[in-house]
Short mmCIF file of C-alpha atoms and ligand atoms in Angstrom, two decimals:
data_model
loop_
_atom_site.label_atom_id
_atom_site.label_comp_id
_atom_site.label_asym_id
_atom_site.label_seq_id
_atom_site.Cartn_x
_atom_site.Cartn_y
_atom_site.Cartn_z
CA MET A 1 -0.01 0.02 -0.01
CA PRO A 2 2.46 2.68 -1.10
CA ASP A 3 -0.20 5.31 -1.35
CA SER A 4 -1.90 5.14 1.98
CA THR A 5 -2.39 8.31 3.82
CA PHE A 6 -3.30 8.81 7.51
CA ALA A 7 -6.81 9.73 6.33
CA SER A 8 -7.24 6.55 4.19
CA ILE A 9 -6.28 4.35 7.13
CA GLY A 10 -9.03 5.88 9.34
CA LEU A 11 -7.53 8.82 11.23
CA SER A 12 -9.85 11.60 12.29
CA THR A 13 -8.96 14.99 10.85
CA ASP A 14 -7.95 16.50 14.22
CA ILE A 15 -5.23 13.89 14.65
CA VAL A 16 -4.08 14.21 10.99
CA ARG A 17 -3.79 18.06 11.71
CA VAL A 18 -1.62 17.52 14.72
CA LEU A 19 0.75 15.01 12.79
CA THR A 20 0.95 17.44 9.87
CA ALA A 21 1.92 20.32 12.21
CA GLN A 22 4.73 17.97 13.37
CA GLY A 23 5.98 17.33 9.75
CA ILE A 24 4.59 13.82 9.75
CA HIS A 25 2.74 13.40 6.56
CA SER A 26 2.35 9.78 5.63
CA PRO A 27 2.28 6.62 7.62
CA PHE A 28 5.14 4.20 7.92
CA GLN A 29 4.40 0.46 7.09
CA ILE A 30 3.83 -0.56 10.73
CA GLN A 31 1.35 2.25 11.10
CA THR A 32 -0.55 1.43 7.80
CA ARG A 33 -0.79 -2.16 9.00
CA ALA A 34 -1.48 -1.76 12.70
CA ILE A 35 -3.70 1.24 12.88
CA PRO A 36 -6.75 -0.03 10.92
CA ALA A 37 -6.78 -3.34 12.98
CA ALA A 38 -6.39 -1.35 16.23
CA LEU A 39 -9.11 1.02 15.30
CA ALA A 40 -11.39 -1.84 14.49
CA GLY A 41 -10.97 -3.00 18.12
CA SER A 42 -8.85 -6.17 17.36
CA ASP A 43 -6.00 -7.35 19.50
CA VAL A 44 -2.67 -6.79 17.72
CA LEU A 45 0.61 -8.52 17.80
CA ALA A 46 3.05 -6.37 15.89
CA LYS A 47 6.64 -7.09 15.31
CA ALA A 48 8.84 -4.41 13.85
CA PRO A 49 12.46 -3.21 14.42
CA THR A 50 13.57 -0.26 16.40
CA GLY A 51 12.94 2.94 14.50
CA SER A 52 10.09 1.64 12.38
CA GLY A 53 7.45 3.90 13.95
CA LYS A 54 5.79 1.76 16.56
CA THR A 55 4.82 4.60 18.94
CA LEU A 56 2.53 6.29 16.67
CA ALA A 57 1.12 2.85 15.59
CA PHE A 58 -0.37 2.55 19.04
CA ALA A 59 -0.59 6.09 20.21
CA ILE A 60 -2.88 7.20 17.31
CA PRO A 61 -5.47 4.45 17.96
CA ILE A 62 -5.31 5.01 21.69
CA VAL A 63 -6.03 8.72 21.23
CA GLN A 64 -8.67 8.25 18.70
CA LEU A 65 -10.58 5.50 20.67
CA THR A 66 -10.48 7.27 24.06
CA SER A 67 -12.67 10.01 25.11
CA PRO A 68 -12.06 12.20 28.12
CA GLY A 69 -15.40 11.35 29.67
CA ASP A 70 -14.36 9.15 32.54
CA GLY A 71 -11.94 10.48 35.12
CA ARG A 72 -10.07 7.27 35.27
CA PRO A 73 -7.47 5.75 33.00
CA ALA A 74 -9.01 4.19 30.02
CA ALA A 75 -5.79 3.27 28.22
CA LEU A 76 -2.56 1.86 29.64
CA VAL A 77 0.78 1.51 27.88
CA LEU A 78 3.52 -0.53 29.67
CA VAL A 79 7.07 0.18 28.73
CA PRO A 80 10.30 -1.27 30.08
CA THR A 81 12.20 1.97 31.03
CA ARG A 82 11.59 5.44 32.48
CA GLU A 83 13.22 7.05 29.54
CA LEU A 84 10.82 5.24 27.17
CA ALA A 85 7.95 6.19 29.45
CA VAL A 86 8.87 9.88 29.09
CA GLN A 87 9.14 9.53 25.27
CA VAL A 88 5.92 7.71 24.71
CA THR A 89 4.05 10.13 27.15
CA GLU A 90 5.24 13.06 25.07
CA VAL A 91 3.86 11.51 21.88
CA LEU A 92 0.60 10.67 23.44
CA ALA A 93 0.24 14.14 25.16
CA ASP A 94 0.86 15.93 21.84
CA LEU A 95 -1.81 13.98 20.00
CA GLY A 96 -4.20 13.90 22.92
CA ARG A 97 -4.15 17.63 23.58
CA ALA A 98 -6.56 18.23 20.67
CA LYS A 99 -9.12 16.01 22.42
CA GLY A 100 -8.46 17.20 25.96
CA LEU A 101 -6.83 13.93 27.04
CA GLU A 102 -4.70 13.84 30.04
CA VAL A 103 -1.62 11.61 29.82
CA ALA A 104 0.35 10.64 32.90
CA SER A 105 3.41 8.68 33.41
CA VAL A 106 4.29 6.31 36.23
CA TYR A 107 7.87 5.17 36.86
CA GLY A 108 10.35 4.67 39.63
CA GLY A 109 12.83 7.19 40.98
CA VAL A 110 10.44 9.98 41.66
CA PRO A 111 8.23 10.65 44.78
CA ILE A 112 5.00 8.61 44.72
CA PRO A 113 2.27 11.04 45.93
CA ALA A 114 2.32 13.61 43.14
CA GLN A 115 2.85 10.90 40.61
CA ALA A 116 -0.07 8.91 41.87
CA ALA A 117 -2.35 11.84 42.07
CA LYS A 118 -1.81 12.61 38.36
CA ALA A 119 -2.11 9.09 37.38
CA LYS A 120 -5.41 8.56 39.21
CA ARG A 121 -7.29 11.02 37.05
CA ALA A 122 -5.44 10.74 33.73
CA HIS A 123 -7.18 9.26 30.74
CA VAL A 124 -4.07 7.52 29.47
CA LEU A 125 -1.33 6.01 31.58
CA VAL A 126 2.13 5.19 30.50
CA ALA A 127 3.99 3.08 33.05
CA THR A 128 6.86 0.86 33.89
CA PRO A 129 5.73 -2.38 35.42
CA GLY A 130 7.42 -2.10 38.75
CA ARG A 131 6.16 1.29 39.77
CA LEU A 132 2.68 0.56 38.42
CA GLN A 133 2.40 -2.57 40.55
CA ASP A 134 3.53 -0.65 43.52
CA LEU A 135 0.74 2.00 43.05
CA MET A 136 -1.80 -0.76 42.49
CA ASP A 137 -0.67 -2.53 45.66
CA ARG A 138 -1.25 0.69 47.59
CA ARG A 139 -4.64 1.24 45.89
CA MET A 140 -3.41 4.50 44.56
CA VAL A 141 -4.56 3.87 41.06
CA ASN A 142 -7.52 2.05 39.64
CA LEU A 143 -7.29 0.15 36.37
CA ASP A 144 -10.99 -1.03 36.28
CA ALA A 145 -11.79 1.30 33.40
CA VAL A 146 -8.83 0.42 31.21
CA THR A 147 -10.07 -0.87 27.84
CA ILE A 148 -7.00 -0.58 25.83
CA LEU A 149 -3.67 -2.10 26.96
CA VAL A 150 -0.42 -1.83 25.10
CA LEU A 151 2.88 -3.53 25.82
CA ASP A 152 5.62 -1.61 24.10
CA GLU A 153 9.04 -3.27 23.73
CA ALA A 154 7.43 -6.38 25.24
CA ASP A 155 10.63 -8.39 24.50
CA ARG A 156 12.76 -5.94 26.49
CA MET A 157 10.31 -5.93 29.27
CA LEU A 158 10.76 -9.71 29.72
CA ASP A 159 14.54 -9.39 29.21
CA MET A 160 14.62 -7.06 32.12
CA GLY A 161 12.82 -9.50 34.36
CA PHE A 162 9.51 -7.90 34.50
CA LYS A 163 7.44 -10.94 33.84
CA PRO A 164 6.02 -11.24 37.36
CA GLN A 165 4.82 -7.69 37.44
CA VAL A 166 3.48 -7.83 33.94
CA ASP A 167 1.51 -11.00 34.82
CA LYS A 168 0.01 -9.26 37.82
CA ILE A 169 -1.00 -6.21 36.02
CA LEU A 170 -2.45 -8.03 33.00
CA ARG A 171 -4.53 -10.23 35.27
CA ARG A 172 -5.90 -7.28 37.15
CA VAL A 173 -7.04 -5.29 34.01
CA SER A 174 -10.50 -6.24 32.87
CA ASN A 175 -10.46 -9.04 30.22
CA LYS A 176 -12.95 -7.18 28.20
CA ARG A 177 -10.07 -5.07 26.89
CA GLN A 178 -8.13 -4.71 23.66
CA THR A 179 -4.59 -5.86 24.04
CA MET A 180 -1.72 -5.04 21.74
CA PHE A 181 1.91 -6.10 21.78
CA PHE A 182 4.56 -4.15 20.07
CA SER A 183 8.02 -5.74 20.02
CA ALA A 184 11.12 -6.33 17.93
CA THR A 185 10.54 -10.01 18.24
CA LEU A 186 7.54 -12.16 19.09
CA ASP A 187 9.49 -15.42 19.34
CA GLY A 188 10.10 -17.47 22.63
CA ALA A 189 8.93 -16.07 25.99
CA VAL A 190 7.35 -12.97 24.55
CA GLY A 191 5.30 -15.09 22.04
CA GLU A 192 4.03 -17.17 24.85
CA LEU A 193 3.02 -14.15 26.86
CA ALA A 194 1.23 -12.79 23.83
CA ARG A 195 -0.66 -15.97 23.32
CA GLU A 196 -1.67 -15.95 26.94
CA TYR A 197 -3.05 -12.49 27.01
CA THR A 198 -4.51 -11.84 23.60
CA ASN A 199 -7.65 -13.04 21.95
CA GLN A 200 -7.53 -13.75 18.16
CA PRO A 201 -4.94 -11.18 17.50
CA VAL A 202 -4.19 -9.69 14.12
CA ARG A 203 -0.45 -10.43 13.41
CA ILE A 204 1.54 -7.79 11.80
CA ALA A 205 5.18 -7.60 10.75
CA ALA A 206 6.84 -4.51 9.27
CA GLU A 207 10.20 -3.42 8.07
CA LEU A 208 12.07 -0.21 8.64
CA PRO A 209 11.01 2.59 6.30
CA SER A 210 13.82 3.14 3.85
CA GLU A 211 14.66 6.57 5.26
CA GLN A 212 15.16 4.98 8.65
CA LYS A 213 17.40 2.11 7.41
CA PRO A 214 20.77 2.19 9.30
CA GLY A 215 23.49 4.02 7.45
CA GLU A 216 26.94 2.72 6.99
CA ILE A 217 28.75 2.11 10.38
CA ASP A 218 32.54 2.04 10.59
CA HIS A 219 33.62 -0.44 13.12
CA GLN A 220 37.04 0.19 14.74
CA PHE A 221 39.00 -1.63 17.31
CA VAL A 222 41.82 0.20 19.16
CA ALA A 223 44.51 -1.51 21.23
CA VAL A 224 45.08 0.47 24.45
CA THR A 225 46.89 -0.02 27.78
CA ALA A 226 45.45 0.94 31.23
CA ASP A 227 47.90 3.97 31.15
CA ASN A 228 46.87 5.48 27.83
CA LYS A 229 43.17 4.42 27.63
CA VAL A 230 41.75 7.81 28.73
CA ASP A 231 44.19 9.72 26.55
CA LYS A 232 43.00 7.62 23.60
CA LEU A 233 39.40 8.44 24.43
CA VAL A 234 40.27 12.14 24.69
CA GLU A 235 41.82 12.02 21.29
CA LEU A 236 38.76 10.35 19.75
CA LEU A 237 36.51 12.94 21.40
CA GLN A 238 38.52 15.79 19.95
CA GLU A 239 38.15 14.57 16.42
CA GLU A 240 35.46 16.28 14.26
CA ARG A 241 32.04 14.71 15.38
CA GLY A 242 28.52 15.09 16.34
CA LEU A 243 27.21 13.56 19.60
CA ALA A 244 29.26 10.80 21.11
CA LEU A 245 27.94 8.00 23.39
CA VAL A 246 30.61 6.45 25.61
CA PHE A 247 29.65 3.08 27.20
CA VAL A 248 31.15 1.89 30.49
CA ARG A 249 30.38 -1.16 32.50
CA THR A 250 29.35 0.19 35.84
CA LYS A 251 27.65 3.19 37.33
CA ARG A 252 30.72 4.16 39.29
CA GLY A 253 32.85 3.77 36.23
CA ALA A 254 30.52 6.32 34.47
CA ASP A 255 31.03 8.93 37.16
CA ARG A 256 34.71 8.37 37.43
CA LEU A 257 35.20 8.64 33.70
CA ALA A 258 33.20 11.91 33.62
CA GLN A 259 35.66 13.33 36.26
CA ARG A 260 38.77 12.05 34.47
CA LEU A 261 37.53 13.62 31.27
CA GLU A 262 36.82 16.94 33.09
CA ARG A 263 40.54 17.02 34.04
CA HIS A 264 41.34 16.79 30.28
CA GLN A 265 38.95 19.74 29.60
CA VAL A 266 36.39 17.35 27.90
CA ARG A 267 32.93 18.15 29.13
CA ALA A 268 30.81 15.06 29.56
CA VAL A 269 27.72 14.01 31.41
CA ALA A 270 27.13 10.59 33.05
CA MET A 271 23.73 8.93 32.95
CA HIS A 272 22.88 5.95 35.03
CA GLY A 273 20.26 4.43 37.18
CA ASP A 274 21.60 5.91 40.46
CA LYS A 275 20.93 9.51 39.47
CA THR A 276 17.59 11.02 40.26
CA GLN A 277 15.08 11.17 37.49
CA ALA A 278 15.53 14.91 37.30
CA ALA A 279 19.34 14.56 36.91
CA ARG A 280 18.90 11.98 34.25
CA GLU A 281 16.46 14.06 32.27
CA LYS A 282 18.70 17.06 32.51
CA ALA A 283 21.77 15.26 31.41
CA LEU A 284 19.77 13.78 28.50
CA ALA A 285 18.32 17.24 27.50
CA HIS A 286 21.80 18.77 27.56
CA PHE A 287 23.10 16.08 25.39
CA GLU A 288 20.15 16.13 23.01
CA ALA A 289 20.52 19.96 22.63
CA GLY A 290 24.23 19.48 21.85
CA LYS A 291 25.22 21.56 25.04
CA VAL A 292 27.37 18.65 26.21
CA THR A 293 28.35 16.43 23.21
CA THR A 294 29.57 13.46 25.23
CA LEU A 295 27.35 11.23 27.17
CA ILE A 296 28.69 8.36 29.33
CA ALA A 297 26.18 5.65 30.01
CA THR A 298 25.83 2.06 31.13
CA ASP A 299 23.88 -0.40 28.97
CA VAL A 300 20.87 -0.15 31.13
CA ALA A 301 20.85 3.73 31.09
CA ALA A 302 21.11 3.83 27.34
CA ARG A 303 18.12 1.57 26.63
CA GLY A 304 15.68 3.31 24.49
CA LEU A 305 17.87 6.21 23.66
CA ASP A 306 17.13 7.20 20.11
CA LEU A 307 19.09 10.20 18.85
CA SER A 308 19.81 10.52 15.12
CA ASP A 309 22.67 13.01 15.84
CA ILE A 310 24.93 10.43 17.56
CA THR A 311 27.92 10.08 15.23
CA HIS A 312 30.17 8.04 17.59
CA VAL A 313 29.64 5.24 19.88
CA ILE A 314 32.78 4.45 21.92
CA ASN A 315 33.02 1.35 23.99
CA PHE A 316 35.39 2.46 26.80
CA ASP A 317 34.68 -0.83 28.49
CA PRO A 318 34.05 -3.67 25.92
CA PRO A 319 30.44 -4.85 25.55
CA GLU A 320 29.57 -8.14 27.33
CA ASP A 321 28.91 -10.08 24.11
CA GLU A 322 28.00 -9.59 20.46
CA LYS A 323 24.39 -8.81 21.23
CA ALA A 324 25.35 -6.03 23.63
CA TYR A 325 27.73 -4.74 20.90
CA THR A 326 24.99 -4.46 18.41
CA HIS A 327 22.69 -2.75 20.86
CA ARG A 328 25.49 -0.16 21.75
CA VAL A 329 26.85 0.61 18.37
CA GLY A 330 23.32 0.55 16.86
CA ARG A 331 22.80 3.93 18.58
CA THR A 332 24.69 5.53 15.82
CA GLY A 333 24.03 5.29 12.09
CA ARG A 334 20.34 6.19 12.71
CA ALA A 335 17.98 7.48 10.05
CA GLY A 336 20.25 6.69 7.27
CA ARG A 337 23.24 8.53 8.53
CA SER A 338 26.70 7.11 8.87
CA GLY A 339 28.42 6.44 12.08
CA THR A 340 31.48 5.20 13.78
CA GLY A 341 31.75 2.59 16.51
CA VAL A 342 35.09 2.43 18.36
CA THR A 343 35.96 -0.24 20.87
CA LEU A 344 38.97 0.31 23.16
CA VAL A 345 40.57 -3.01 23.93
CA LEU A 346 43.13 -3.65 26.85
CA PRO A 347 45.66 -6.46 26.31
CA ASP A 348 43.64 -8.93 28.59
CA GLN A 349 40.43 -8.08 26.60
CA GLN A 350 41.74 -8.92 23.20
CA ALA A 351 40.71 -12.56 23.04
CA GLU A 352 37.17 -11.83 24.30
CA VAL A 353 36.64 -8.83 21.98
CA SER A 354 38.11 -10.70 18.90
CA ARG A 355 35.27 -13.16 19.42
CA VAL A 356 32.69 -10.43 19.52
CA ALA A 357 34.15 -8.93 16.31
CA ARG A 358 34.11 -12.26 14.66
CA MET A 359 30.54 -13.01 15.67
CA ASN A 360 29.44 -9.77 14.32
CA GLY A 361 31.30 -10.24 10.92
CA GLN A 362 33.89 -7.61 11.62
CA SER A 363 36.89 -9.93 11.55
CA ASP A 364 38.50 -7.74 8.85
CA ALA A 365 38.33 -4.67 11.13
CA TRP A 366 39.81 -6.77 13.86
CA GLU A 367 42.59 -8.25 11.79
CA GLU A 368 43.69 -4.83 10.71
CA THR A 369 44.51 -3.95 14.30
CA GLY A 370 47.06 -6.68 14.58
CA MET A 371 45.78 -7.64 18.06
CA LYS A 372 45.57 -11.16 18.94
CA SER A 373 42.61 -13.29 18.22
CA ALA A 374 41.01 -15.98 20.24
CA ALA A 375 41.68 -19.31 18.55
CA PRO A 376 38.43 -20.48 16.96
CA LYS A 377 37.07 -23.28 19.21
CA LEU A 378 36.68 -25.49 16.13
CA LEU A 379 40.42 -26.13 15.81
CA TYR A 380 40.40 -28.08 19.10
CA SER A 381 37.23 -29.92 18.63
CA GLY A 382 38.12 -32.59 16.27
CA ARG A 383 39.12 -33.26 12.68
CA LYS A 384 37.41 -30.33 10.91
CA ARG A 385 38.31 -27.64 8.38
CA GLY A 386 40.74 -29.53 6.45
CA SER A 387 42.91 -30.59 9.31
CA LYS A 388 44.68 -33.67 8.17
CA TRP A 389 45.90 -34.75 11.59
CA GLY A 390 42.86 -34.20 13.79
CA PRO A 391 43.06 -32.16 16.87
CA THR A 392 46.28 -30.52 17.80
CA ARG A 393 47.94 -31.88 20.95
CA PRO A 394 50.85 -30.45 22.79
CA ARG A 395 53.98 -32.09 21.55
CA ARG A 396 55.69 -34.28 24.07
CA LYS A 397 59.18 -33.54 24.71
CA ILE A 398 61.53 -36.29 23.70
P1 ADP B 401 10.07 2.37 17.25
O1 ADP B 401 9.24 2.57 18.47
O2 ADP B 401 9.55 1.45 16.32
O3 ADP B 401 11.55 2.13 17.60
P2 ADP B 401 9.48 5.27 17.03
O4 ADP B 401 8.10 5.14 17.19
O5 ADP B 401 10.33 5.72 18.12
O6 ADP B 401 10.12 3.78 16.55
O7 ADP B 401 9.82 6.13 15.66
C1 ADP B 401 11.08 6.33 15.20
C2 ADP B 401 11.22 7.65 14.54
O8 ADP B 401 10.42 7.81 13.47
C3 ADP B 401 10.77 8.84 15.53
O9 ADP B 401 11.66 9.89 15.54
C4 ADP B 401 9.37 9.24 15.00
O10 ADP B 401 9.04 10.54 15.33
C5 ADP B 401 9.63 8.93 13.52
N1 ADP B 401 8.23 8.65 12.80
C6 ADP B 401 7.39 7.71 13.14
N2 ADP B 401 6.38 7.62 12.31
C7 ADP B 401 6.68 8.54 11.27
C8 ADP B 401 6.10 8.91 10.09
N3 ADP B 401 4.84 8.33 9.74
N4 ADP B 401 6.63 9.80 9.33
C9 ADP B 401 7.76 10.47 9.77
N5 ADP B 401 8.48 10.08 10.83
C10 ADP B 401 7.95 9.20 11.67
MG1 MG B 402 9.53 2.14 20.38
#
């Protein structure tokens, strides 16, 4: 359906007007497919990659189907992280304003009373599972009137261990509801969850719109020592670039690195789960606006961060595995732009990182560095790959 418009897939004129004002003129594939099903009241299982436009695919139907009549939440969106809660709340609030809909978010790290008071009378709630369950247990929010339930990034929610809270919340929301899952994958545990909590769902899969396809990413691996690691980072940060996201392993590591960079006259902000919500939002806002062009983050803190101006992702501490590498470096090269991913590698990390590089098909970039590679396990596992003599054994001294 190349020619579908927001009007042709059933949007009301007031919502089309808000979108147009935001420069959003035609629906992405996931929206063309999911919105009509959602507006028709069906349960929806939607699988689409990051950046494909899932937020509007559920936000538009929620706003169009919800009226401000009842002073209790009528729609609930569960999200895995506070950052995502903030982003999704913004999108819903912008759309909902035209209809007088109140949108509130519920997440940990901020005082409960004010949050609960807003949540209680909002029409649409966006919540992380942990804090929502907390409010439900304290009877500070009532979900009896919820008729639309969305699980955004359902796969991440399970990855992060929220299954017990999600189960509890889903069981407490009336089962005369419409349920929609949005996820990068619907395999495994998330597929099971979807089967359990949806009713004859319409299944949808969509690709990234061409303008959102990832751009070319230059993968670099750089040998460093404990003594010159920070200097190397400073050098990289002084190159011509846009925003740089620097990954570290621990929260303390993030703070420490920010201080060390400060001593080298490089301004950087650290973002991690121990900071207050206000501090995290401030750090992110400064970074987004380009006031501070270096953000230091842990894997968890960077979840859901989607900024098209990130030109460099730097692994100050190497990622845990190839999946983590992809998550991290995928924060650059967004929206068709090119990007650079640099991994700093200490001598004792070479074997491990060489494996990550190989698993991700970056063996060439690795070989160029001249660093040592982990021996492929295959060589030791039997007679394979043309080995005439079978497994190599240490030679016995004669
Ligand atoms: P996902 O949740 O699938 O990762 P998002 O909903 O965050 O993706 O959307 C990714 C980006 O695409 C956002 O910046 C969003 O504003 C933009 N976007 C979404 N739909 C459209 C559209 N129809 N036209 C133009 N931009 C869009
Ligand atoms: Mg999303």
